[in-house]
Each structure stands twice: as C-alpha cells, then as structure tokens.
Short mmCIF file of C-alpha atoms in Angstrom, two decimals:
data_model
loop_
_atom_site.label_atom_id
_atom_site.label_comp_id
_atom_site.label_asym_id
_atom_site.label_seq_id
_atom_site.Cartn_x
_atom_site.Cartn_y
_atom_site.Cartn_z
CA PRO A 9 42.00 -5.98 22.30
CA PRO A 10 38.40 -5.29 20.80
CA PRO A 11 36.26 -2.92 23.08
CA THR A 12 33.65 -4.41 25.36
CA PRO A 13 30.08 -3.36 24.67
CA HIS A 14 30.33 -0.10 27.20
CA ASP A 15 33.65 0.67 26.26
CA SER A 16 34.43 4.53 26.27
CA ARG A 17 36.00 4.16 22.60
CA LEU A 18 32.38 3.47 21.27
CA THR A 19 31.03 6.76 20.94
CA THR A 20 27.58 5.52 19.20
CA ARG A 21 24.89 3.12 19.70
CA ARG A 22 25.54 1.89 15.87
CA GLU A 23 29.29 1.19 17.14
CA ALA A 24 28.22 -0.96 20.21
CA ALA A 25 25.90 -2.76 18.07
CA HIS A 26 28.71 -4.69 16.68
CA TYR A 27 29.81 -5.78 19.92
CA LEU A 28 26.52 -6.86 21.35
CA SER A 29 24.24 -10.07 20.39
CA PRO A 30 20.95 -8.56 18.79
CA MET A 31 17.96 -9.09 20.94
CA PRO A 32 15.06 -10.49 19.12
CA LEU A 33 11.89 -8.53 18.96
CA LEU A 34 9.21 -10.11 21.34
CA PRO A 35 6.05 -11.36 19.90
CA VAL A 36 2.54 -9.94 20.30
CA VAL A 37 0.40 -13.03 20.97
CA THR A 38 -3.07 -14.17 21.36
CA PRO A 39 -4.17 -16.47 24.15
CA ALA A 40 -4.25 -19.19 21.79
CA GLU A 41 -0.58 -18.70 20.68
CA ALA A 42 0.36 -18.40 24.24
CA ALA A 43 -0.90 -21.82 24.82
CA ALA A 44 0.81 -23.17 21.54
CA TRP A 45 4.11 -21.59 22.52
CA ASP A 46 3.71 -23.77 26.06
CA THR A 47 3.21 -26.74 23.84
CA LEU A 48 6.25 -26.08 21.70
CA ALA A 49 8.35 -25.62 24.84
CA THR A 50 7.08 -29.13 26.44
CA ALA A 51 7.52 -30.85 22.99
CA GLY A 52 11.13 -29.49 22.67
CA GLY A 53 12.17 -30.85 26.34
CA ARG A 54 10.89 -27.83 28.48
CA PRO A 55 8.85 -28.98 30.98
CA LEU A 56 6.10 -26.83 31.96
CA ARG A 57 7.07 -27.21 35.98
CA MET A 58 10.33 -25.53 34.92
CA LEU A 59 8.49 -22.80 33.19
CA MET A 60 6.31 -22.28 36.20
CA GLU A 61 9.27 -22.18 38.51
CA SER A 62 10.82 -19.65 36.52
CA ALA A 63 7.67 -17.57 36.27
CA GLY A 64 7.06 -17.30 39.77
CA ARG A 65 10.23 -16.46 40.74
CA ALA A 66 10.24 -13.64 38.06
CA VAL A 67 7.03 -12.35 39.69
CA ALA A 68 8.46 -12.75 43.26
CA ARG A 69 11.97 -10.84 42.01
CA SER A 70 9.97 -7.92 40.41
CA VAL A 71 7.64 -7.39 43.44
CA VAL A 72 10.93 -6.87 45.53
CA GLU A 73 12.65 -4.73 43.30
CA ARG A 74 9.73 -2.35 42.47
CA PHE A 75 7.34 -2.71 45.75
CA GLY A 76 10.21 -3.40 48.57
CA SER A 77 8.73 -0.93 51.05
CA ALA A 78 5.16 -1.91 50.61
CA ALA A 79 6.13 -5.78 50.42
CA GLY A 80 7.76 -5.33 53.77
CA GLN A 81 4.31 -4.95 55.25
CA GLY A 82 3.08 -8.23 54.19
CA ILE A 83 1.80 -9.85 50.72
CA LEU A 84 -1.20 -11.35 49.84
CA VAL A 85 -1.25 -13.46 46.85
CA ALA A 86 -4.64 -14.22 45.52
CA VAL A 87 -4.55 -17.50 43.45
CA GLY A 88 -6.84 -19.53 41.05
CA PRO A 89 -7.28 -23.32 40.49
CA GLY A 90 -5.06 -23.05 36.90
CA ASN A 91 -1.64 -22.56 36.20
CA ASN A 92 -1.74 -18.78 36.74
CA GLY A 93 -2.64 -19.53 40.25
CA GLY A 94 0.76 -22.14 39.97
CA ASP A 95 2.79 -19.22 39.18
CA GLY A 96 1.25 -17.41 42.19
CA TRP A 97 2.09 -20.46 44.51
CA VAL A 98 5.50 -20.57 43.22
CA ALA A 99 6.06 -16.69 43.64
CA ALA A 100 4.54 -16.99 47.21
CA ARG A 101 7.33 -19.93 48.21
CA ALA A 102 9.86 -17.82 46.82
CA LEU A 103 9.07 -14.55 48.80
CA HIS A 104 8.34 -16.62 51.94
CA LEU A 105 11.75 -18.46 51.75
CA GLY A 106 13.31 -15.02 51.25
CA GLY A 107 11.93 -13.85 54.50
CA TRP A 108 8.76 -11.75 53.54
CA GLY A 109 5.49 -12.15 55.22
CA VAL A 110 3.17 -13.95 52.74
CA TRP A 111 -0.53 -15.12 52.78
CA VAL A 112 -2.18 -16.98 49.91
CA ALA A 113 -5.97 -16.56 49.62
CA GLU A 114 -6.92 -19.36 47.47
CA CYS A 115 -10.04 -19.49 45.18
CA GLY A 116 -10.41 -22.91 44.12
CA THR A 117 -7.74 -25.75 44.56
CA PRO A 118 -5.94 -27.47 41.61
CA ALA A 119 -6.66 -31.08 41.50
CA GLU A 120 -3.63 -32.30 39.70
CA GLY A 121 -0.99 -31.10 37.30
CA VAL A 122 2.03 -28.63 37.93
CA ALA A 123 -0.35 -26.26 39.57
CA ALA A 124 -1.02 -28.55 42.32
CA GLU A 125 2.49 -29.66 42.47
CA ALA A 126 3.41 -26.12 43.11
CA ARG A 127 1.10 -25.60 45.91
CA THR A 128 2.03 -28.62 47.68
CA MET A 129 5.59 -27.51 47.57
CA ALA A 130 4.73 -23.96 48.89
CA LEU A 131 2.87 -25.37 51.88
CA ALA A 132 5.32 -27.76 52.64
CA ASP A 133 7.77 -25.24 52.80
CA GLY A 134 5.76 -23.02 55.21
CA VAL A 135 3.53 -20.61 53.19
CA ARG A 136 0.53 -19.75 54.98
CA ALA A 137 -3.07 -19.84 53.54
CA VAL A 138 -6.04 -18.03 54.61
CA ASP A 139 -9.86 -18.27 53.73
CA ALA A 140 -10.53 -15.98 50.86
CA SER A 141 -13.50 -14.96 52.41
CA GLY A 142 -11.41 -13.59 55.12
CA PRO A 143 -10.37 -12.39 57.72
CA TRP A 144 -6.90 -11.35 56.14
CA PRO A 145 -4.00 -10.09 57.67
CA GLY A 146 -2.88 -6.66 57.29
CA VAL A 147 -0.49 -6.34 53.95
CA GLY A 148 0.84 -3.84 51.66
CA LEU A 149 0.09 -5.15 48.44
CA VAL A 150 -1.53 -7.76 46.38
CA ILE A 151 -0.34 -10.40 43.81
CA ASP A 152 -3.35 -11.26 41.41
CA ALA A 153 -2.56 -14.84 40.40
CA LEU A 154 -6.38 -15.56 39.86
CA LEU A 155 -7.08 -16.09 36.21
CA GLY A 156 -4.32 -16.13 33.39
CA THR A 157 -3.96 -15.75 29.42
CA GLY A 158 -6.88 -17.92 28.60
CA ALA A 159 -9.77 -16.62 30.75
CA ARG A 160 -12.78 -15.50 28.69
CA GLY A 161 -15.73 -13.79 29.83
CA ALA A 162 -16.55 -12.31 33.31
CA PRO A 163 -15.19 -13.95 36.30
CA ARG A 164 -17.96 -16.26 38.20
CA GLU A 165 -18.58 -16.42 41.89
CA PRO A 166 -16.99 -16.90 44.53
CA MET A 167 -14.18 -15.35 42.42
CA ALA A 168 -16.06 -12.25 41.59
CA ARG A 169 -16.57 -11.40 45.26
CA LEU A 170 -12.98 -11.93 46.01
CA ILE A 171 -12.08 -9.56 43.11
CA ALA A 172 -14.42 -7.27 44.41
CA ARG A 173 -13.04 -7.20 47.92
CA LEU A 174 -9.23 -6.75 46.52
CA ALA A 175 -10.38 -3.98 44.71
CA GLU A 176 -11.85 -2.36 47.80
CA SER A 177 -8.45 -2.62 49.77
CA HIS A 178 -6.90 -0.02 47.75
CA LEU A 179 -3.74 -1.84 47.64
CA PRO A 180 -1.26 -1.97 44.77
CA VAL A 181 -1.98 -5.02 42.43
CA ILE A 182 0.50 -6.65 41.00
CA ALA A 183 -0.67 -9.16 38.11
CA VAL A 184 0.87 -12.20 37.00
CA ASP A 185 0.29 -12.36 33.14
CA GLY A 186 -2.50 -10.30 32.96
CA PRO A 187 -5.13 -8.40 35.50
CA THR A 188 -8.05 -10.54 36.38
CA GLY A 189 -11.10 -9.74 34.43
CA LEU A 190 -9.22 -8.77 31.14
CA ASP A 191 -9.29 -10.45 27.99
CA LEU A 192 -6.11 -10.65 26.90
CA ALA A 193 -7.10 -11.51 23.47
CA THR A 194 -9.33 -8.42 22.97
CA GLY A 195 -8.62 -6.13 25.68
CA VAL A 196 -12.35 -6.35 26.46
CA ASP A 197 -13.02 -5.31 30.43
CA HIS A 198 -14.83 -8.00 32.25
CA GLY A 199 -14.73 -6.45 35.77
CA VAL A 200 -11.15 -5.84 35.81
CA LEU A 201 -8.84 -5.64 38.77
CA PRO A 202 -6.54 -3.08 37.72
CA ALA A 203 -2.91 -3.42 38.11
CA VAL A 204 -0.24 -0.99 38.95
CA LEU A 205 2.19 -3.78 37.60
CA THR A 206 1.95 -6.80 35.16
CA VAL A 207 4.55 -9.42 34.91
CA THR A 208 4.12 -11.48 31.90
CA PHE A 209 6.24 -14.26 30.26
CA GLY A 210 8.30 -14.71 26.91
CA GLY A 211 6.22 -12.08 24.74
CA VAL A 212 3.39 -9.37 25.17
CA ARG A 213 -0.48 -10.29 25.03
CA ARG A 214 -2.58 -8.37 22.70
CA GLY A 215 -4.66 -7.48 25.77
CA HIS A 216 -2.05 -5.89 27.31
CA LEU A 217 -1.56 -3.15 24.44
CA LEU A 218 -5.21 -2.65 23.88
CA ALA A 219 -5.94 -2.10 27.65
CA ARG A 220 -2.95 -0.18 28.79
CA ASP A 221 -4.86 1.50 31.49
CA ASP A 222 -5.54 -1.61 33.30
CA CYS A 223 -2.03 -3.08 33.17
CA GLY A 224 0.31 -0.43 34.48
CA GLU A 225 3.85 -0.92 34.06
CA LEU A 226 4.14 -4.19 31.99
CA LEU A 227 7.36 -6.28 32.35
CA VAL A 228 8.00 -9.14 30.12
CA ALA A 229 10.28 -11.95 32.09
CA GLU A 230 12.42 -14.71 30.24
CA ILE A 231 11.29 -17.83 31.41
CA GLY A 232 12.96 -20.38 29.18
CA LEU A 233 10.52 -20.43 26.36
CA PRO A 234 11.64 -21.54 22.79
CA ALA A 235 12.21 -19.05 19.85
CA PRO A 236 8.32 -18.21 18.79
CA PRO A 237 7.18 -18.74 15.38
CA PRO A 238 8.59 -15.84 13.06
CA GLU A 239 5.02 -14.99 11.66
CA TRP A 240 3.89 -13.68 14.87
CA PRO A 241 3.54 -9.99 15.42
CA ARG A 242 6.46 -8.25 17.10
CA LEU A 243 6.88 -5.29 19.73
CA VAL A 244 8.96 -2.59 17.96
CA THR A 245 11.60 -1.46 20.68
CA GLN A 246 13.76 1.62 21.18
CA SER A 247 16.85 -0.61 20.26
CA TRP A 248 15.61 -1.91 17.23
CA ALA A 249 14.05 1.48 15.84
CA ALA A 250 17.62 2.92 16.70
CA ASP A 251 19.55 0.07 14.85
CA HIS A 252 17.17 0.83 11.80
CA LEU A 253 17.84 4.84 11.68
CA PRO A 254 19.78 5.62 8.78
CA PRO A 255 23.26 7.48 10.00
CA LEU A 256 24.25 10.77 8.55
CA ALA A 257 27.62 10.70 6.84
CA VAL A 258 30.08 13.18 7.53
CA ALA A 259 30.41 14.11 3.91
CA ALA A 260 26.30 14.18 3.57
CA HIS A 261 24.86 17.10 1.52
CA LYS A 262 21.07 18.21 1.32
CA GLY A 263 20.73 15.82 -1.60
CA THR A 264 21.87 12.74 -0.06
CA ARG A 265 19.84 13.40 2.98
CA GLY A 266 16.67 13.04 1.06
CA ARG A 267 14.27 15.12 -0.83
CA VAL A 268 10.69 14.90 0.53
CA VAL A 269 7.62 16.64 -1.22
CA ILE A 270 4.77 17.22 1.02
CA VAL A 271 1.28 18.00 -1.20
CA GLY A 272 -1.19 19.29 1.03
CA GLY A 273 -2.00 22.62 3.13
CA GLY A 274 -5.00 23.83 1.38
CA ASP A 275 -6.70 27.13 2.52
CA GLY A 276 -7.45 27.05 6.12
CA MET A 277 -5.48 23.80 6.31
CA THR A 278 -1.94 25.15 6.19
CA GLY A 279 -1.01 23.84 9.30
CA ALA A 280 -1.32 20.15 8.71
CA ALA A 281 1.18 20.42 5.95
CA ARG A 282 3.54 22.86 8.00
CA LEU A 283 3.49 20.08 10.54
CA ALA A 284 4.48 17.37 8.03
CA ALA A 285 7.19 19.39 6.56
CA ARG A 286 8.65 20.75 9.93
CA ALA A 287 8.68 16.75 11.04
CA ALA A 288 10.45 15.79 7.70
CA PHE A 289 13.11 18.00 8.67
CA ALA A 290 12.97 16.88 12.06
CA ALA A 291 13.85 13.32 11.06
CA GLY A 292 16.78 14.53 8.87
CA ALA A 293 15.35 15.43 5.51
CA GLY A 294 17.77 17.46 3.47
CA LEU A 295 15.32 19.16 1.09
CA VAL A 296 11.59 19.63 1.96
CA HIS A 297 9.15 21.11 -0.57
CA LEU A 298 5.42 21.89 0.01
CA VAL A 299 2.94 21.70 -2.96
CA ALA A 300 -0.25 23.69 -2.10
CA PRO A 301 -2.58 25.81 -4.30
CA ASP A 302 -2.06 29.67 -4.77
CA GLU A 303 -4.38 30.68 -1.76
CA SER A 304 -2.12 28.97 0.76
CA MET A 305 1.33 30.21 -0.84
CA ALA A 306 1.41 33.53 1.00
CA THR A 307 0.99 32.02 4.37
CA LEU A 308 3.50 28.91 3.42
CA ARG A 309 6.35 31.01 2.28
CA THR A 310 6.07 33.46 5.17
CA ALA A 311 5.67 31.11 7.67
CA GLU A 312 8.01 28.41 6.64
CA PRO A 313 11.06 29.88 4.91
CA ASP A 314 13.23 26.43 5.19
CA MET A 315 10.74 24.56 2.67
CA GLN A 316 10.65 25.27 -1.04
CA THR A 317 7.19 25.82 -2.58
CA LEU A 318 5.27 25.24 -5.86
CA ALA A 319 1.88 26.48 -6.54
CA HIS A 320 -0.37 23.94 -7.85
CA PRO A 321 -4.08 23.16 -7.53
CA PHE A 322 -5.24 19.99 -5.88
CA ALA A 323 -6.57 18.70 -9.12
CA ALA A 324 -5.69 16.71 -12.38
CA PRO A 325 -3.88 17.00 -14.88
CA LEU A 326 -0.58 17.60 -13.17
CA SER A 327 1.63 20.60 -14.43
CA LEU A 328 5.17 19.63 -15.81
CA GLN A 329 6.57 21.33 -13.14
CA LEU A 330 4.96 19.49 -10.47
CA LEU A 331 5.57 16.21 -12.68
CA ASP A 332 9.25 17.09 -12.54
CA LEU A 333 9.22 17.59 -8.89
CA LEU A 334 7.61 14.48 -7.83
CA ASN A 335 9.94 12.59 -10.35
CA ARG A 336 13.04 13.99 -8.46
CA ALA A 337 11.45 13.56 -4.84
CA ASP A 338 13.04 10.68 -3.02
CA ALA A 339 9.74 10.41 -1.08
CA VAL A 340 6.26 12.21 -1.55
CA VAL A 341 3.61 12.61 1.40
CA ILE A 342 0.37 13.25 0.23
CA GLY A 343 -2.81 14.18 2.38
CA PRO A 344 -2.23 16.62 5.19
CA GLY A 345 -4.52 19.71 4.75
CA LEU A 346 -5.59 18.28 1.19
CA GLY A 347 -9.08 18.74 1.92
CA ARG A 348 -12.36 16.71 0.49
CA ALA A 349 -13.23 18.73 -2.52
CA ALA A 350 -14.67 16.94 -5.85
CA GLY A 351 -11.80 15.71 -8.04
CA ARG A 352 -9.53 14.69 -5.18
CA ALA A 353 -9.41 10.85 -6.22
CA GLU A 354 -8.17 11.68 -9.72
CA PHE A 355 -5.30 14.04 -8.26
CA VAL A 356 -4.12 11.65 -5.54
CA LEU A 357 -4.04 8.62 -8.23
CA ALA A 358 -2.20 11.02 -10.50
CA VAL A 359 0.48 12.19 -7.65
CA MET A 360 0.83 8.07 -6.99
CA ALA A 361 1.53 7.31 -10.37
CA ALA A 362 4.19 10.36 -11.06
CA SER A 363 6.16 9.35 -7.62
CA GLY A 364 8.31 7.19 -6.24
CA ALA A 365 8.10 6.14 -2.44
CA LEU A 366 5.06 7.56 -1.16
CA VAL A 367 3.02 8.21 2.37
CA ILE A 368 -0.97 8.72 2.16
CA ASP A 369 -2.23 10.17 4.85
CA ALA A 370 -5.41 11.92 5.97
CA ASP A 371 -7.48 13.52 3.27
CA ALA A 372 -6.06 11.46 0.56
CA LEU A 373 -7.11 8.22 2.27
CA VAL A 374 -10.65 9.45 2.30
CA ALA A 375 -10.19 10.64 -1.38
CA LEU A 376 -9.50 6.90 -2.12
CA ASP A 377 -12.83 5.77 -0.92
CA GLY A 378 -14.13 3.37 -3.72
CA ALA A 379 -10.80 3.26 -5.41
CA VAL A 380 -8.69 0.59 -3.77
CA SER A 381 -8.23 -1.45 -6.84
CA GLU A 382 -6.78 1.45 -8.51
CA LEU A 383 -4.76 2.20 -5.40
CA LYS A 384 -3.32 -1.42 -5.35
CA ALA A 385 -2.36 -1.38 -8.90
CA LEU A 386 -0.08 1.83 -8.22
CA ALA A 387 1.03 0.70 -4.76
CA SER A 388 2.42 -2.66 -6.10
CA LYS A 389 4.83 -0.96 -8.38
CA ARG A 390 6.33 1.75 -5.69
CA PRO A 391 7.07 1.57 -1.47
CA THR A 392 3.77 2.86 -0.25
CA VAL A 393 2.60 3.58 3.33
CA LEU A 394 -1.11 4.23 4.10
CA THR A 395 -1.66 5.57 7.74
CA PRO A 396 -5.40 5.63 8.65
CA HIS A 397 -6.66 6.24 12.02
CA VAL A 398 -9.83 4.21 12.85
CA GLY A 399 -12.43 6.61 11.10
CA GLU A 400 -10.38 6.94 7.68
CA PHE A 401 -9.86 2.97 8.14
CA ARG A 402 -13.48 2.46 8.14
CA THR A 403 -14.08 4.83 5.01
CA LEU A 404 -11.30 3.32 3.07
CA PHE A 405 -11.87 -0.47 4.09
CA PRO A 406 -15.56 -0.66 5.45
CA SER A 407 -15.58 -4.57 4.87
CA LEU A 408 -12.55 -4.90 6.98
CA ALA A 409 -13.75 -2.80 9.87
CA THR A 410 -15.75 -5.37 11.85
CA GLY A 411 -13.81 -5.89 15.16
CA LEU A 412 -11.29 -3.36 14.27
CA GLU A 413 -11.06 -1.98 17.92
CA VAL A 414 -10.27 -5.13 19.59
CA ASP A 415 -8.00 -6.86 16.78
CA PRO A 416 -6.43 -4.32 14.62
CA TRP A 417 -3.71 -6.81 13.80
CA SER A 418 -6.10 -8.64 11.26
CA ALA A 419 -7.74 -5.68 10.19
CA ALA A 420 -4.22 -4.19 9.16
CA ALA A 421 -3.05 -7.28 7.79
CA GLN A 422 -6.17 -7.85 5.50
CA ALA A 423 -6.05 -3.91 4.55
CA SER A 424 -2.35 -4.39 3.38
CA ALA A 425 -3.44 -7.42 1.45
CA ALA A 426 -6.21 -5.66 -0.18
CA ALA A 427 -4.20 -2.45 -1.13
CA GLY A 428 -0.87 -3.79 -1.92
CA ALA A 429 0.60 -1.30 0.38
CA THR A 430 2.06 -1.14 3.96
CA VAL A 431 -0.82 0.15 6.34
CA LEU A 432 0.19 1.76 9.52
CA LEU A 433 -2.94 1.54 11.87
CA LYS A 434 -3.00 4.37 14.15
CA GLY A 435 -4.22 3.52 17.66
CA VAL A 436 -3.45 2.31 21.02
CA PRO A 437 -1.29 0.17 19.84
CA THR A 438 -0.20 1.17 16.50
CA VAL A 439 -0.01 -1.69 14.00
CA VAL A 440 2.25 -2.22 11.06
CA ALA A 441 1.17 -4.61 8.56
CA SER A 442 2.84 -5.12 5.04
CA PRO A 443 1.55 -7.17 2.05
CA ASP A 444 4.34 -10.04 2.77
CA GLY A 445 2.67 -10.68 5.77
CA ALA A 446 4.84 -9.30 8.36
CA MET A 447 3.36 -7.43 11.06
CA LEU A 448 5.18 -4.71 13.71
CA THR A 449 3.35 -3.13 16.76
CA VAL A 450 4.47 0.34 18.49
CA ALA A 451 3.32 1.01 21.92
CA ALA A 452 5.46 3.99 22.47
CA GLY A 453 3.32 7.12 23.57
CA ASN A 454 1.02 8.76 25.54
CA PRO A 455 -2.40 10.50 25.41
CA GLY A 456 -1.10 13.78 24.21
CA LEU A 457 -1.01 12.77 21.10
CA ALA A 458 -4.68 12.41 20.89
CA THR A 459 -4.80 15.77 19.18
CA GLY A 460 -5.00 17.34 15.74
CA GLY A 461 -2.06 17.29 14.16
CA SER A 462 -0.26 14.43 15.55
CA GLY A 463 -0.75 12.22 12.57
CA ASP A 464 0.62 14.91 10.22
CA VAL A 465 3.90 15.16 12.34
CA LEU A 466 3.87 11.16 12.08
CA SER A 467 3.63 11.19 8.09
CA GLY A 468 6.55 13.81 7.87
CA LEU A 469 8.55 11.49 9.95
CA ILE A 470 8.04 8.53 7.73
CA GLY A 471 8.34 10.52 4.73
CA ALA A 472 11.94 11.60 5.79
CA LEU A 473 12.77 7.90 6.39
CA LEU A 474 11.37 6.61 3.12
CA ALA A 475 13.25 9.25 1.50
CA ARG A 476 16.41 7.49 2.79
CA LYS A 477 15.57 4.35 1.30
CA LEU A 478 14.29 2.25 4.15
CA PRO A 479 11.76 -0.36 3.50
CA ALA A 480 8.13 0.60 3.91
CA ASP A 481 7.34 -1.33 6.69
CA VAL A 482 10.57 -0.38 8.81
CA ALA A 483 10.15 3.43 7.82
CA ALA A 484 6.55 3.42 9.25
CA ALA A 485 7.60 1.52 12.51
CA VAL A 486 10.71 3.48 13.41
CA GLY A 487 8.72 6.58 12.56
CA ALA A 488 5.80 5.62 14.88
CA GLN A 489 8.22 4.59 17.75
CA ALA A 490 10.00 8.07 17.00
CA LEU A 491 6.54 9.92 17.32
CA GLY A 492 5.78 7.84 20.57
CA GLU A 493 9.04 8.49 22.16
CA ALA A 494 9.02 12.15 21.28
CA ALA A 495 5.84 12.74 22.84
CA ASP A 496 6.81 10.80 26.01
CA HIS A 497 9.90 13.31 26.36
CA ALA A 498 7.65 16.29 25.74
CA ALA A 499 5.32 14.99 28.10
CA ARG A 500 7.76 14.42 30.93
CA ARG A 501 8.38 18.24 30.36
CA ILE A 502 5.14 19.89 30.18
CA GLY A 503 2.72 17.25 30.99
CA ALA A 504 0.43 14.98 28.44
CA ARG A 505 -2.55 17.18 28.94
CA MET A 506 -1.33 20.25 27.50
CA LEU A 507 0.84 18.44 24.71
CA ARG A 508 0.67 19.88 20.98
CA PRO A 509 1.95 18.72 17.97
CA MET A 510 4.93 21.20 17.68
CA ASP A 511 5.84 20.08 21.19
CA VAL A 512 6.30 16.62 19.91
CA VAL A 513 8.48 17.90 16.74
CA ALA A 514 10.54 19.80 19.26
CA ALA A 515 11.10 16.95 21.46
CA ALA A 516 12.65 14.77 18.46
CA GLY A 517 16.09 15.82 18.97
CA ASP A 518 15.74 14.19 22.28
CA VAL A 519 14.63 10.97 20.74
CA TRP A 520 17.84 10.74 18.27
CA ARG A 521 20.13 11.60 21.18
CA ALA A 522 18.66 8.60 23.28
CA TRP A 523 19.17 6.14 20.05
CA ALA A 524 22.68 7.33 19.68
CA SER A 525 23.21 6.08 23.25
CA PRO A 526 25.62 2.89 23.16
CA THR A 527 23.10 1.78 26.28
CA VAL A 528 20.88 -1.01 24.69
CA ALA A 529 17.54 -0.10 25.84
CA GLY A 530 15.09 -3.27 26.68
CA ALA A 531 16.37 -5.66 29.46
CA VAL A 532 16.47 -3.55 32.45
CA SER A 533 17.14 -6.26 34.87
CA THR A 534 18.73 -9.95 35.00
CA GLY A 535 15.74 -11.94 33.26
CA ILE A 536 13.68 -9.21 31.95
CA LEU A 537 13.53 -8.77 28.41
CA HIS A 538 11.34 -5.76 28.11
CA GLN A 539 9.88 -2.97 30.26
CA LEU A 540 6.85 -1.11 28.98
CA PRO A 541 6.32 2.02 31.48
CA ALA A 542 2.57 2.86 31.97
CA PRO A 543 1.68 5.68 29.94
CA ARG A 544 1.85 9.43 31.10
CA THR A 545 -1.41 10.48 31.30
CA VAL A 546 -0.59 14.10 33.07
#
C-alpha cells in the first residue's frame, strides 16, 4: 500500500509532500480586510455566531494547553462591548464548563447582536461577572478581550483605567485577536497591554508582525472562515520554503548546482563580499566567483580559497574577462562592499546589462539613486531582486517612503512596480513584492540579525537560489526565511545578543536539515493553523 505521511519509508520532506495536502499560505490582513473576510463568510452561509463560538473555544483551548498551571489559580476575562468581547464571553463559558475558575470583568455591555447572545449564554451557564473597578478575586492570568482588530487610537475611559489596572497586576496576558491598545493596521502603540500569547483567527494581522514585542507568541486558529482573496499578502512558513528549496540530484556536479558571481568587496570592505560568497556556498552553489579591485585581491585570495577571483575596477567599461564571466553566471550579486565612489551607477548598470539573474544589494542600490528608469529597463528583461533596508529604500525610492514603517507592504509593492523588479524590503517583517502584484511576508528571525553583514548573507543566499532557477520572488522569500531560521538556530546556541553574521552562515545546515524532515511544520495542535514563537531577544 502507499505509505502514510509519517511512514518510515519517507526519508525526506519532499517525499512526504506527495502524500500530504499542501496547507495554503495564511493571509496577512488589514483590519478592513479582516472585516471583509467576515462579510464573505456570512454571505457564504457561515454565520458570525458560529465563527465567534469557534474563536472563543480556540482561545480557551490555547489557555489550557499553554498556561494550565496559571489557569488553575483562576482566570480573569476582561471583555469589551464588541465582538472581541463576545469571543471573550465564549472563552469564559468554555473554560467555566471545563471546570476552571473564571470571572469576567465587563467594560461595556453589548446591546444586541452575536456578542450580546454570547454574553447571555455565558451568564445563563453560570459564568460569574465582577465589577471592572474591583474588587477582583485572586487569579493566575488574564484574557484580554477588550478591543479587536478594528480598534483605532488610544482606548478611552473607563477602558483605559481598566487596562492600567491589568498592567499593574503583572499577570500573564493572553490577547484575543490582538493586544488592546495596539493598532492592528499599523503596529502603532496606543498604550498597549502587552501579551505573552496572542490568539488570532484565520490569518495574521499586519500589526502582529509590526509590533512583535507586544504580541508574544502568536497562534492562528482555524474558525471556519472561507478561503481569502488570492491578492492578499501571504505569510511564508517553514513548510512552504522547504517545498520550494531545489533538491540536490545524486549526479549533480559543480556546474549544475549553479555559478554565482559576487561583485563587491572593495578595499576595506572585503568582509561584505566574503559573507555573501560564503552564504552562497552554504545555500548549495557549485561555483562562487568574487569580482573585486586589485587592492582587495590579496586578502580575498588568502581568506577565501574556495572562491575563484577576478580582479576588476568598479568602473565601466567592463573588460572582456568580466563580460565573459557575467555571461556564464547563473546569478550575479552586486553591491556588498561595492563602495560609493563616483562612477558606480554606470558600473552597476553595465553589470546588469551583461548578466542574467541578479541580486542588487547595499551600495549598488545607493548607486542607482536617480536611475530608476534605467534600472526598470534592464530589470524587465531578467530576473532581478532588489534588497533594500529602510535607509536604502528611502534613497532609491524617496517618493514612495511616506509611511514606510507602518505599511511596508504598500511601499514594497509600489517600488516593485516602479523598478520592474522583485523588491525585498528588509525589516520586521520582511516584505517581498513582485511586479505581478504578488506579495510574500517573512517573519522568521530575531534582533541578532540587526548587525552589519546580515544583509550580505541574505544576498548570497538569494543569489544561490536564483542560480537554481527559482522565480525571483520565491528565491527572495525562501532566502529570507532561511536567514531568519538560521539566526534562530544560532541564537538558541549562543544567544541573540552576541550573534554575528558568520554564526548565521554556520547555522544554515541546521535549516536545511530541519527542512528535510518529513514532519510538516505549521499546525501545532488541532485547530491551530500556524504558530509564530515570540522573538528570541537574549
């Protein structure tokens, strides 16, 4: 008979995937899109009361599974007058019927609708209510169901006073949909009540990813929503990235594994090119070449014997040797340690014109300031990935940088259209936008990546994946996911505070081994679609 997904005969994750239904990527939504999703559900015969019942029970189950000891000391559920409060009433009722000590502190009573029905049912089944201003019984944790996805601005009185009192209790807080006081559209803090666990529904809210410090661990529960519109951004998962990692054939040789050319590493900046080159090898490239000026060659040839080298000034016109090398390359990475001297724009554009697939990073992005139209003309003819951080984005796309920190999705999408290239906008989260409108979001990683050189490692990873003929946006997203997971593996060993880029490169093998496992990452228990751990910060 055919093997089951976890049969011992399935030695790789790729083999197991043939016997598993692929889990679609979760959407990353705005509050307006979340509301539209609810409307789609009700229009399709999925009543809001059913969704609320599923949501509240998912919260109750998550509390018991993760905080059973604290829950045994009693649970205070703080509810508001809206549907988020209705979810809280359902959770309180489910916990009460399960034998847990539960009290509800109500800040506003729903006048009608499904939230009012949930409140009535909970009180009828014996859930106890307490005055929001106290006194309260002794409890071990708090469920925050005060304000949901659509809340805007700072909470008003008397809710603000209740939030302050909850914060002063120093009890673990489990947020329903999102922490109260956090704008789930922009990630802006309006006096947020930080959570150790956030349980949300169907997909991820943008604010969850923009304000990771406030949300703690994030669980996405399945509550019966229909399939989301395909144009919404999606959250990259380990499972998805693993399925897109090109396998190594038994008969592979250095030519079939991809030739990557790194152009960079000027005098005093050889480390940037070296990191990119090492990362390309770590991602499976068969041949890696370094192109740098004469003054860098002695250092590069001594420090990196695995790489082949070509001496060339960072200036046009390109020599015949460089033109030949670029023509033979499967992917070219230009920018790490390129420097910002005069003439760099002409050199970068000349390299682009002579290359196939490209990653444009760091100083090469800055060099193209004012040359976006020339960039677009070349990028439209070859797979091209731009990898700006916020500062580089502002330099290259100054007119698109308004609101960049609160809406990187729109910024990346507009930049991709303007440049005719895939744009990977680095940050928390990282957003990948392609000219066809598709958007992917990467949330893996930790603050240990906030060091010079991490971007060079990323460009090398993407270059190796582009060399294996992955589509530009897929190569960018898989590379960013691998970078984040490698940083998480390394941080578990040595901590995020002392993490260096070479530690991340060294941990790439942990990522590939994890991705080769037949165990599907993502769902962690029945009804949970995805788990995003709290970022490792120490």
